[in-house]
Short mmCIF file of N, CA and C and ligand atoms in Angstrom, two decimals:
data_model
loop_
_atom_site.label_atom_id
_atom_site.label_comp_id
_atom_site.label_asym_id
_atom_site.label_seq_id
_atom_site.Cartn_x
_atom_site.Cartn_y
_atom_site.Cartn_z
N LEU J 14 62.69 119.37 35.09
CA LEU J 14 61.61 120.02 35.16
C LEU J 14 61.55 121.26 34.54
N THR J 15 60.66 121.38 33.46
CA THR J 15 60.41 122.89 32.82
C THR J 15 59.40 123.64 33.94
N ALA J 16 59.65 125.15 33.53
CA ALA J 16 58.64 125.74 34.38
C ALA J 16 57.41 125.41 34.40
N ALA J 17 57.06 125.20 32.99
CA ALA J 17 55.59 124.90 32.62
C ALA J 17 55.13 123.50 33.67
N ALA J 18 56.02 122.60 33.63
CA ALA J 18 55.49 121.55 34.45
C ALA J 18 55.63 121.82 35.92
N ALA J 19 56.35 122.88 36.35
CA ALA J 19 56.07 123.01 37.79
C ALA J 19 55.06 123.86 38.14
N ALA J 20 54.30 124.38 37.21
CA ALA J 20 53.05 125.14 37.61
C ALA J 20 51.81 124.31 37.69
N VAL J 21 51.11 124.32 38.63
CA VAL J 21 49.97 123.20 38.76
C VAL J 21 48.76 124.38 38.58
N ILE J 22 47.82 123.88 37.71
CA ILE J 22 46.65 124.71 37.41
C ILE J 22 45.41 124.15 38.08
N ARG J 23 44.70 124.81 39.12
CA ARG J 23 43.84 124.28 39.94
C ARG J 23 42.82 125.43 40.22
N ALA J 24 41.39 125.06 40.70
CA ALA J 24 40.56 126.01 41.09
C ALA J 24 41.11 126.70 42.10
N ALA J 25 40.75 127.85 42.26
CA ALA J 25 41.13 128.87 43.56
C ALA J 25 40.18 128.16 44.57
N ARG J 26 40.91 128.68 45.84
CA ARG J 26 40.35 128.12 47.00
C ARG J 26 40.19 129.47 47.84
N ALA J 27 39.47 129.47 49.05
CA ALA J 27 39.35 130.62 49.66
C ALA J 27 40.74 131.03 50.10
N SER J 28 41.49 130.11 50.62
CA SER J 28 42.99 130.41 51.19
C SER J 28 43.80 131.13 50.12
N ASP J 29 43.64 131.17 48.78
CA ASP J 29 44.29 131.61 47.84
C ASP J 29 43.84 133.29 47.69
N ALA J 30 42.85 133.79 48.36
CA ALA J 30 42.46 135.11 48.15
C ALA J 30 43.44 136.11 48.11
N ALA J 31 44.37 136.17 49.03
CA ALA J 31 45.40 137.25 49.38
C ALA J 31 46.34 137.10 48.40
N ALA J 32 46.77 135.94 47.76
CA ALA J 32 47.71 135.70 46.84
C ALA J 32 46.99 136.25 45.47
N ILE J 33 46.01 135.95 45.31
CA ILE J 33 45.23 136.40 44.11
C ILE J 33 44.98 137.81 44.11
N ALA J 34 44.79 138.55 45.17
CA ALA J 34 44.42 139.91 45.28
C ALA J 34 46.02 140.80 44.95
N ARG J 35 47.20 139.88 45.40
CA ARG J 35 48.23 140.59 44.89
C ARG J 35 48.64 140.39 43.68
N LEU J 36 48.17 139.34 42.94
CA LEU J 36 48.48 139.09 41.69
C LEU J 36 47.50 140.05 40.72
N TRP J 37 46.42 140.44 41.18
CA TRP J 37 45.08 140.99 40.49
C TRP J 37 45.95 142.69 40.55
N ARG J 38 46.32 143.14 41.66
CA ARG J 38 46.81 144.54 41.65
C ARG J 38 48.05 144.47 40.68
N ALA J 39 49.02 143.60 40.68
CA ALA J 39 50.03 143.74 39.68
C ALA J 39 49.67 143.86 38.31
N LEU J 40 48.69 142.98 38.03
CA LEU J 40 48.07 143.04 36.78
C LEU J 40 47.33 144.72 36.43
N LEU J 41 46.91 144.91 37.38
CA LEU J 41 46.20 146.57 37.39
C LEU J 41 47.38 147.52 36.85
N THR J 42 48.60 147.33 37.63
CA THR J 42 49.51 148.11 37.79
C THR J 42 50.41 147.92 36.44
N GLU J 43 50.30 146.90 35.77
CA GLU J 43 51.01 146.79 34.27
C GLU J 43 49.94 147.35 33.51
N HIS J 44 48.78 147.12 33.51
CA HIS J 44 47.79 147.96 32.50
C HIS J 44 47.90 149.38 32.69
N ALA J 45 47.89 149.71 33.86
CA ALA J 45 47.84 151.38 34.12
C ALA J 45 48.74 152.12 33.20
N ARG J 46 49.92 151.34 32.95
CA ARG J 46 51.00 152.09 32.21
C ARG J 46 50.53 152.23 30.55
N ARG J 47 49.49 151.47 30.14
CA ARG J 47 49.04 151.53 28.94
C ARG J 47 48.26 152.55 28.55
N ASP J 48 47.25 152.94 29.15
CA ASP J 48 46.24 154.17 28.88
C ASP J 48 46.10 154.87 30.22
N PRO J 49 45.51 156.16 30.00
CA PRO J 49 45.00 156.78 31.32
C PRO J 49 43.77 156.19 31.80
N ALA J 50 43.15 155.38 30.87
CA ALA J 50 41.72 154.82 31.09
C ALA J 50 42.02 153.73 32.11
N PHE J 51 42.96 153.26 32.28
CA PHE J 51 43.46 152.24 33.17
C PHE J 51 44.19 152.50 34.36
N ALA J 52 44.12 153.99 34.91
CA ALA J 52 44.82 154.34 36.01
C ALA J 52 44.31 153.76 37.19
N VAL J 53 44.88 153.33 38.10
CA VAL J 53 44.35 152.89 39.23
C VAL J 53 43.81 153.71 40.18
N GLY J 54 42.65 153.38 41.19
CA GLY J 54 41.89 154.34 41.81
C GLY J 54 42.58 154.23 43.38
N ASP J 55 42.12 155.10 43.95
CA ASP J 55 42.63 155.26 45.50
C ASP J 55 42.27 153.96 46.24
N GLY J 56 41.06 153.38 46.19
CA GLY J 56 40.44 152.46 46.98
C GLY J 56 40.89 151.10 46.37
N VAL J 57 41.97 150.94 45.53
CA VAL J 57 42.19 149.40 44.81
C VAL J 57 42.24 148.25 45.74
N GLY J 58 43.03 148.66 46.80
CA GLY J 58 43.22 147.21 47.64
C GLY J 58 41.97 146.63 48.04
N GLU J 59 41.13 147.71 48.67
CA GLU J 59 39.73 146.89 48.93
C GLU J 59 38.79 146.56 47.88
N ALA J 60 39.07 147.27 46.86
CA ALA J 60 38.06 146.82 45.71
C ALA J 60 38.46 145.60 45.17
N VAL J 61 39.83 145.23 45.06
CA VAL J 61 40.22 144.10 44.57
C VAL J 61 40.09 142.88 45.29
N ALA J 62 40.15 143.06 46.67
CA ALA J 62 39.78 142.17 47.64
C ALA J 62 38.18 141.66 47.64
N ARG J 63 37.34 142.46 47.39
CA ARG J 63 35.96 142.39 47.23
C ARG J 63 35.84 141.60 46.07
N ALA J 64 36.44 141.89 45.12
CA ALA J 64 36.15 141.20 43.52
C ALA J 64 36.55 139.81 43.85
N VAL J 65 37.67 139.53 44.63
CA VAL J 65 38.15 138.24 44.52
C VAL J 65 37.23 137.32 45.47
N SER J 66 36.58 137.98 46.57
CA SER J 66 35.55 137.21 47.48
C SER J 66 34.53 137.16 46.63
N ARG J 67 33.86 138.04 45.79
CA ARG J 67 32.84 137.91 44.81
C ARG J 67 32.99 136.67 44.08
N ALA J 68 33.89 136.61 43.33
CA ALA J 68 34.30 135.83 42.12
C ALA J 68 34.39 134.24 42.91
N LEU J 69 34.86 134.12 44.23
CA LEU J 69 34.88 132.95 44.83
C LEU J 69 33.61 132.44 45.27
N GLY J 70 32.67 133.34 45.35
CA GLY J 70 31.25 133.03 46.00
C GLY J 70 30.35 133.10 45.08
N ASP J 71 30.58 133.23 43.64
CA ASP J 71 29.42 133.39 42.72
C ASP J 71 29.52 131.82 41.85
N ALA J 72 28.41 131.47 41.50
CA ALA J 72 28.10 130.21 40.89
C ALA J 72 28.49 130.52 39.41
N ASP J 73 28.38 131.78 38.85
CA ASP J 73 28.50 132.17 37.47
C ASP J 73 29.92 132.67 37.27
N SER J 74 30.72 132.55 38.33
CA SER J 74 32.19 132.93 38.13
C SER J 74 33.10 131.87 38.42
N ALA J 75 34.33 131.89 37.96
CA ALA J 75 35.11 130.91 38.35
C ALA J 75 36.64 131.60 38.36
N LEU J 76 37.35 131.02 39.24
CA LEU J 76 38.87 131.57 39.51
C LEU J 76 39.85 130.35 39.51
N TRP J 77 40.93 130.63 38.83
CA TRP J 77 41.70 129.42 39.00
C TRP J 77 43.10 130.17 39.01
N VAL J 78 44.00 129.36 39.61
CA VAL J 78 45.48 129.73 39.99
C VAL J 78 46.34 128.78 39.21
N GLY J 79 47.49 129.18 38.95
CA GLY J 79 48.70 128.57 38.55
C GLY J 79 49.80 128.83 39.59
N ALA J 80 49.87 127.58 40.56
CA ALA J 80 50.73 127.55 41.51
C ALA J 80 52.07 126.89 41.20
N ARG J 81 53.14 127.38 41.89
CA ARG J 81 54.36 126.62 41.82
C ARG J 81 54.46 126.28 43.47
N GLY J 82 54.52 125.29 43.69
CA GLY J 82 54.63 124.74 45.02
C GLY J 82 53.05 125.27 45.66
N ASP J 83 53.33 125.92 46.83
CA ASP J 83 52.09 126.56 47.45
C ASP J 83 51.76 127.77 46.80
N GLN J 84 52.58 128.39 45.99
CA GLN J 84 52.72 129.89 45.80
C GLN J 84 51.86 130.07 44.58
N PRO J 85 50.59 130.77 44.34
CA PRO J 85 49.86 131.04 43.16
C PRO J 85 50.95 132.26 42.19
N VAL J 86 51.38 131.78 41.21
CA VAL J 86 52.04 132.85 40.22
C VAL J 86 51.16 133.18 39.09
N ALA J 87 50.14 132.86 39.00
CA ALA J 87 48.95 133.31 37.88
C ALA J 87 47.72 133.30 38.28
N PHE J 88 46.77 133.74 37.87
CA PHE J 88 45.24 133.65 37.94
C PHE J 88 44.64 134.03 36.74
N CYS J 89 43.44 133.36 36.72
CA CYS J 89 42.32 133.70 35.82
C CYS J 89 40.91 133.72 36.16
N CYS J 90 40.28 134.60 35.86
CA CYS J 90 39.05 134.90 36.25
C CYS J 90 38.13 134.78 35.11
N ALA J 91 36.85 134.20 35.16
CA ALA J 91 35.84 134.09 34.03
C ALA J 91 34.56 134.19 34.64
N ARG J 92 33.57 134.61 33.80
CA ARG J 92 32.08 134.47 34.33
C ARG J 92 31.26 134.34 33.05
N VAL J 93 30.15 133.96 33.53
CA VAL J 93 29.03 133.60 32.48
C VAL J 93 28.26 135.11 32.34
N GLU J 94 28.22 135.34 31.10
CA GLU J 94 27.45 136.51 30.74
C GLU J 94 26.18 136.13 30.00
N ARG J 95 25.04 136.66 30.20
CA ARG J 95 23.80 136.30 29.58
C ARG J 95 23.29 137.56 28.77
N PRO J 96 22.86 137.26 27.40
CA PRO J 96 22.73 138.21 26.67
C PRO J 96 21.52 138.85 26.77
N ALA J 97 21.25 139.84 25.96
CA ALA J 97 19.64 140.53 25.81
C ALA J 97 18.74 139.54 25.33
N ALA J 98 17.61 139.54 25.74
CA ALA J 98 16.60 138.56 25.38
C ALA J 98 16.38 138.27 23.69
N MET J 99 16.80 139.56 23.14
CA MET J 99 16.34 139.43 21.58
C MET J 99 17.47 138.64 20.89
N LEU J 100 18.42 138.26 21.48
CA LEU J 100 19.42 137.37 20.77
C LEU J 100 19.21 135.68 21.25
N ALA J 101 19.73 134.83 20.18
CA ALA J 101 19.26 133.55 20.02
C ALA J 101 20.38 132.93 21.20
N GLU J 102 21.56 133.35 21.28
CA GLU J 102 22.45 132.72 22.19
C GLU J 102 22.11 132.92 23.66
N ARG J 103 22.19 131.83 24.40
CA ARG J 103 21.61 131.98 25.56
C ARG J 103 22.95 132.31 26.70
N GLY J 104 23.96 132.39 26.30
CA GLY J 104 25.18 132.81 27.27
C GLY J 104 26.53 132.66 26.49
N ARG J 105 27.47 133.33 27.03
CA ARG J 105 28.72 133.24 26.70
C ARG J 105 29.70 133.19 27.94
N VAL J 106 30.77 132.86 27.89
CA VAL J 106 31.92 133.11 28.95
C VAL J 106 32.75 134.15 28.67
N GLU J 107 33.01 135.22 29.55
CA GLU J 107 34.01 136.28 29.32
C GLU J 107 35.22 135.86 30.19
N ILE J 108 36.45 136.04 29.78
CA ILE J 108 37.61 135.67 30.51
C ILE J 108 37.87 137.24 31.03
N THR J 109 37.52 137.65 32.23
CA THR J 109 37.75 138.92 32.58
C THR J 109 39.12 139.40 33.11
N GLU J 110 39.98 138.42 33.63
CA GLU J 110 41.32 138.70 34.04
C GLU J 110 42.06 137.32 33.59
N LEU J 111 43.52 137.91 33.18
CA LEU J 111 44.38 136.59 33.13
C LEU J 111 45.77 137.34 33.34
N TYR J 112 46.42 136.72 34.30
CA TYR J 112 47.68 137.47 34.71
C TYR J 112 48.79 136.27 35.13
N VAL J 113 49.93 136.20 34.62
CA VAL J 113 51.04 135.50 34.76
C VAL J 113 52.14 136.31 35.19
N GLU J 114 52.80 136.14 36.51
CA GLU J 114 53.87 136.75 36.86
C GLU J 114 54.98 136.92 35.75
N PRO J 115 55.80 138.14 35.81
CA PRO J 115 56.73 138.07 34.74
C PRO J 115 57.51 137.00 34.61
N GLY J 116 58.08 136.62 35.85
CA GLY J 116 58.98 135.38 35.94
C GLY J 116 58.63 133.88 35.57
N ALA J 117 57.15 133.89 35.32
CA ALA J 117 56.32 132.56 34.99
C ALA J 117 55.88 132.50 33.47
N ARG J 118 56.35 133.73 32.83
CA ARG J 118 55.77 133.58 31.40
C ARG J 118 56.46 132.73 30.59
N ARG J 119 55.80 132.46 29.36
CA ARG J 119 56.01 131.82 28.15
C ARG J 119 56.40 130.59 28.40
N ALA J 120 56.01 129.93 29.50
CA ALA J 120 56.00 128.50 30.10
C ALA J 120 54.89 127.79 29.83
N GLY J 121 53.71 128.30 29.20
CA GLY J 121 52.50 127.73 28.92
C GLY J 121 51.18 127.75 30.00
N VAL J 122 51.81 128.47 30.95
CA VAL J 122 50.79 128.65 32.26
C VAL J 122 49.42 129.52 31.59
N GLY J 123 49.65 130.33 30.95
CA GLY J 123 48.40 131.26 30.38
C GLY J 123 47.71 130.47 29.65
N ARG J 124 48.27 129.64 28.86
CA ARG J 124 47.55 128.78 28.04
C ARG J 124 46.65 127.76 28.76
N SER J 125 47.45 127.21 29.58
CA SER J 125 46.77 125.94 30.48
C SER J 125 45.53 126.80 31.39
N LEU J 126 45.61 128.14 31.91
CA LEU J 126 44.68 128.61 32.41
C LEU J 126 43.40 129.09 31.71
N ALA J 127 43.72 129.42 30.30
CA ALA J 127 42.86 129.73 29.24
C ALA J 127 41.92 128.33 29.07
N ASP J 128 42.64 126.89 29.02
CA ASP J 128 42.14 125.87 28.78
C ASP J 128 41.37 125.48 29.73
N ALA J 129 41.32 125.81 31.18
CA ALA J 129 40.75 125.49 32.07
C ALA J 129 39.31 126.14 32.09
N ALA J 130 39.33 127.57 31.59
CA ALA J 130 38.12 128.53 31.34
C ALA J 130 37.41 127.84 30.17
N PHE J 131 38.18 127.40 29.15
CA PHE J 131 37.17 126.67 27.98
C PHE J 131 36.65 125.45 28.44
N ALA J 132 37.20 124.76 29.31
CA ALA J 132 36.54 123.56 29.80
C ALA J 132 35.34 123.93 30.59
N TRP J 133 35.52 124.82 31.59
CA TRP J 133 34.40 125.36 32.35
C TRP J 133 33.12 125.88 31.62
N ALA J 134 33.42 126.57 30.67
CA ALA J 134 32.33 126.96 29.56
C ALA J 134 31.62 125.89 28.92
N ARG J 135 32.51 124.73 28.51
CA ARG J 135 31.67 123.83 27.56
C ARG J 135 30.86 122.91 28.61
N GLU J 136 31.48 122.59 29.94
CA GLU J 136 30.83 122.12 30.94
C GLU J 136 29.30 122.79 31.28
N ARG J 137 29.11 123.98 30.73
CA ARG J 137 27.94 124.69 30.93
C ARG J 137 27.25 124.91 29.66
N GLY J 138 27.63 124.09 28.68
CA GLY J 138 27.04 124.25 27.44
C GLY J 138 27.16 125.47 26.70
N ILE J 139 28.40 126.20 26.92
CA ILE J 139 28.53 127.50 26.44
C ILE J 139 29.43 127.16 25.23
N ALA J 140 29.06 127.83 24.14
CA ALA J 140 29.96 127.74 23.02
C ALA J 140 30.75 129.05 22.56
N ARG J 141 30.80 129.91 23.25
CA ARG J 141 31.63 130.99 22.89
C ARG J 141 32.21 131.67 23.92
N VAL J 142 33.50 132.23 23.74
CA VAL J 142 34.21 132.85 24.88
C VAL J 142 34.60 134.18 24.35
N GLU J 143 34.42 135.29 25.09
CA GLU J 143 35.34 136.67 24.82
C GLU J 143 36.05 136.94 25.88
N VAL J 144 37.08 137.96 25.13
CA VAL J 144 38.12 138.47 26.01
C VAL J 144 38.22 139.87 25.40
N ARG J 145 38.38 140.98 26.38
CA ARG J 145 38.73 142.20 25.90
C ARG J 145 40.47 142.27 26.13
N VAL J 146 40.79 143.00 25.17
CA VAL J 146 42.24 143.04 25.37
C VAL J 146 42.81 144.45 25.09
N ALA J 147 43.65 145.15 25.49
CA ALA J 147 44.04 146.46 24.98
C ALA J 147 44.65 146.48 23.57
N ALA J 148 44.45 147.43 22.75
CA ALA J 148 45.01 147.41 21.41
C ALA J 148 46.62 147.46 21.71
N GLU J 149 46.98 148.05 22.56
CA GLU J 149 48.46 148.48 22.83
C GLU J 149 49.17 147.15 23.62
N ASN J 150 48.51 146.39 23.95
CA ASN J 150 49.00 145.03 24.66
C ASN J 150 49.34 143.99 23.83
N GLY J 151 50.54 144.06 23.19
CA GLY J 151 51.14 143.33 22.09
C GLY J 151 51.43 141.84 22.76
N ALA J 152 51.76 141.56 23.74
CA ALA J 152 51.85 140.10 24.28
C ALA J 152 50.37 139.57 24.49
N GLY J 153 49.52 140.39 24.99
CA GLY J 153 48.20 140.02 25.20
C GLY J 153 47.46 139.61 23.88
N GLN J 154 47.88 140.57 22.97
CA GLN J 154 47.08 140.16 21.52
C GLN J 154 47.41 139.05 20.99
N ALA J 155 48.80 138.88 20.99
CA ALA J 155 49.51 137.52 20.41
C ALA J 155 49.06 136.46 21.09
N PHE J 156 48.96 136.47 22.56
CA PHE J 156 48.67 135.57 23.31
C PHE J 156 47.39 135.06 23.10
N TRP J 157 46.15 135.77 22.96
CA TRP J 157 44.69 135.18 22.61
C TRP J 157 44.73 134.86 21.12
N ARG J 158 45.48 135.43 20.32
CA ARG J 158 45.33 134.75 19.01
C ARG J 158 46.03 133.33 18.97
N SER J 159 47.05 132.99 19.89
CA SER J 159 47.79 131.90 19.85
C SER J 159 46.95 130.86 20.35
N VAL J 160 45.77 131.15 21.31
CA VAL J 160 44.82 130.34 21.74
C VAL J 160 43.56 130.14 21.16
N GLY J 161 43.53 130.72 19.87
CA GLY J 161 42.36 130.62 18.98
C GLY J 161 41.32 131.64 19.07
N PHE J 162 41.61 132.84 19.39
CA PHE J 162 40.81 133.95 19.39
C PHE J 162 40.90 134.72 18.30
N GLY J 163 39.88 135.58 17.68
CA GLY J 163 40.04 136.34 16.44
C GLY J 163 39.42 137.52 16.65
N PRO J 164 39.56 138.64 15.96
CA PRO J 164 38.67 139.69 16.07
C PRO J 164 37.20 139.65 16.16
N PHE J 165 36.71 140.53 16.83
CA PHE J 165 35.14 140.22 16.88
C PHE J 165 34.48 142.00 16.87
N VAL J 166 34.68 142.58 18.28
CA VAL J 166 33.97 143.95 18.28
C VAL J 166 35.38 144.79 18.34
N ASP J 167 35.46 145.97 18.06
CA ASP J 167 36.42 147.03 18.24
C ASP J 167 35.63 147.88 19.14
N VAL J 168 36.23 148.03 20.36
CA VAL J 168 36.02 149.08 21.44
C VAL J 168 36.81 150.33 21.04
N LEU J 169 36.06 151.38 20.56
CA LEU J 169 36.89 152.50 20.33
C LEU J 169 36.64 153.58 21.37
N GLN J 170 37.46 154.71 21.55
CA GLN J 170 37.49 155.65 22.62
C GLN J 170 37.75 156.98 22.06
N ARG J 171 37.15 157.97 22.50
CA ARG J 171 37.62 159.21 22.07
C ARG J 171 37.83 160.19 23.18
N ARG J 172 38.78 160.83 23.34
CA ARG J 172 39.13 161.71 24.56
C ARG J 172 38.54 163.05 24.45
N LEU J 173 37.72 163.69 25.36
CA LEU J 173 37.10 165.12 25.22
C LEU J 173 37.99 166.11 25.98
C1 COA P 224 49.27 137.56 28.17
C2 COA P 224 50.05 136.35 29.30
C3 COA P 224 48.73 136.14 29.99
C4 COA P 224 50.56 135.25 28.69
O1 COA P 224 50.83 134.36 29.48
P1 COA P 224 51.90 133.37 29.25
O2 COA P 224 51.95 132.23 30.47
O3 COA P 224 53.27 133.83 29.27
O4 COA P 224 51.57 132.62 28.12
P2 COA P 224 51.96 131.24 27.37
O5 COA P 224 53.26 130.86 27.87
O6 COA P 224 50.75 129.99 27.69
O7 COA P 224 51.97 131.58 25.95
C5 COA P 224 51.25 130.74 24.78
C6 COA P 224 51.46 131.41 23.62
O8 COA P 224 50.91 133.11 23.59
C7 COA P 224 51.83 133.74 22.79
N1 COA P 224 52.63 134.68 23.70
C8 COA P 224 52.84 134.57 24.89
N2 COA P 224 53.16 135.77 25.18
C9 COA P 224 53.72 136.39 24.14
C10 COA P 224 54.64 137.57 23.99
N3 COA P 224 54.93 138.42 24.82
N4 COA P 224 55.04 138.04 22.62
C11 COA P 224 54.37 137.00 21.78
N5 COA P 224 53.60 136.05 21.72
C12 COA P 224 53.54 135.64 23.00
C13 COA P 224 52.85 132.63 21.99
O9 COA P 224 52.42 132.40 20.76
C14 COA P 224 52.92 131.68 23.06
O10 COA P 224 53.40 130.34 22.73
P3 COA P 224 54.99 130.10 22.67
O11 COA P 224 55.72 130.43 23.98
O12 COA P 224 55.32 128.67 22.61
O13 COA P 224 55.48 130.71 21.65
C15 COA P 224 51.01 137.20 30.12
O14 COA P 224 52.07 137.71 29.23
C16 COA P 224 50.55 138.36 31.07
O15 COA P 224 50.25 138.12 32.24
N6 COA P 224 50.47 139.52 30.56
C17 COA P 224 50.24 140.67 31.31
C18 COA P 224 48.57 140.60 31.75
C19 COA P 224 47.97 140.56 30.27
O16 COA P 224 48.33 141.22 29.30
N7 COA P 224 46.84 139.66 30.47
C20 COA P 224 46.17 139.19 29.17
C21 COA P 224 45.43 140.55 28.48
S1 COA P 224 43.88 140.84 28.95
#
């Protein structure tokens, strides 16, 4: 069995909440190294737990895990965004979080989770998916391009 074959992608359940919160905090810790704007706040534990339960309970959000045995080693969160009324597009999906534990990377788990989000979007008649990725995140930049994303909007920042 390859590592990829051993990770099962499935919709998250309420019983996954603690494991997803642990992965989400690991994601935040990894991003915090990249830019001061990503520094993690004091109330991170409670805030992440709230975000997980909100995503689990919201019809416009979806959460998936990549699990080895019972243990989630990856998760993905997506939500439907509805644009301003002046645009013709009725909705898009934003993949807001994607994290694969270091020991489970480069085995196709990230790609399979992204595919789950694409299928979820298509089921809703949505034809476009967005993701924000830090310019500094070389692995993330390469990953999103490998699953079909291209440049769209640059988010610039200026420190004062
Ligand atoms: C980015 C991330 C989700 C990729 O997950 P993964 O399960 O390792 O990705 P996959 O195995 O499905 O990779 C698919 C393809 O993406 C590209 N890719 C993935 N990681 C890469 C890396 N470190 N360097 C270069 N290309 C990479 C490759 O083309 C890869 O295909 P290959 O392994 O056949 O060459 C994972 O590295 C991660 O969780 N990083 C930290 C959090 C993060 O940056 N999240 C996304 C940004 S918002």
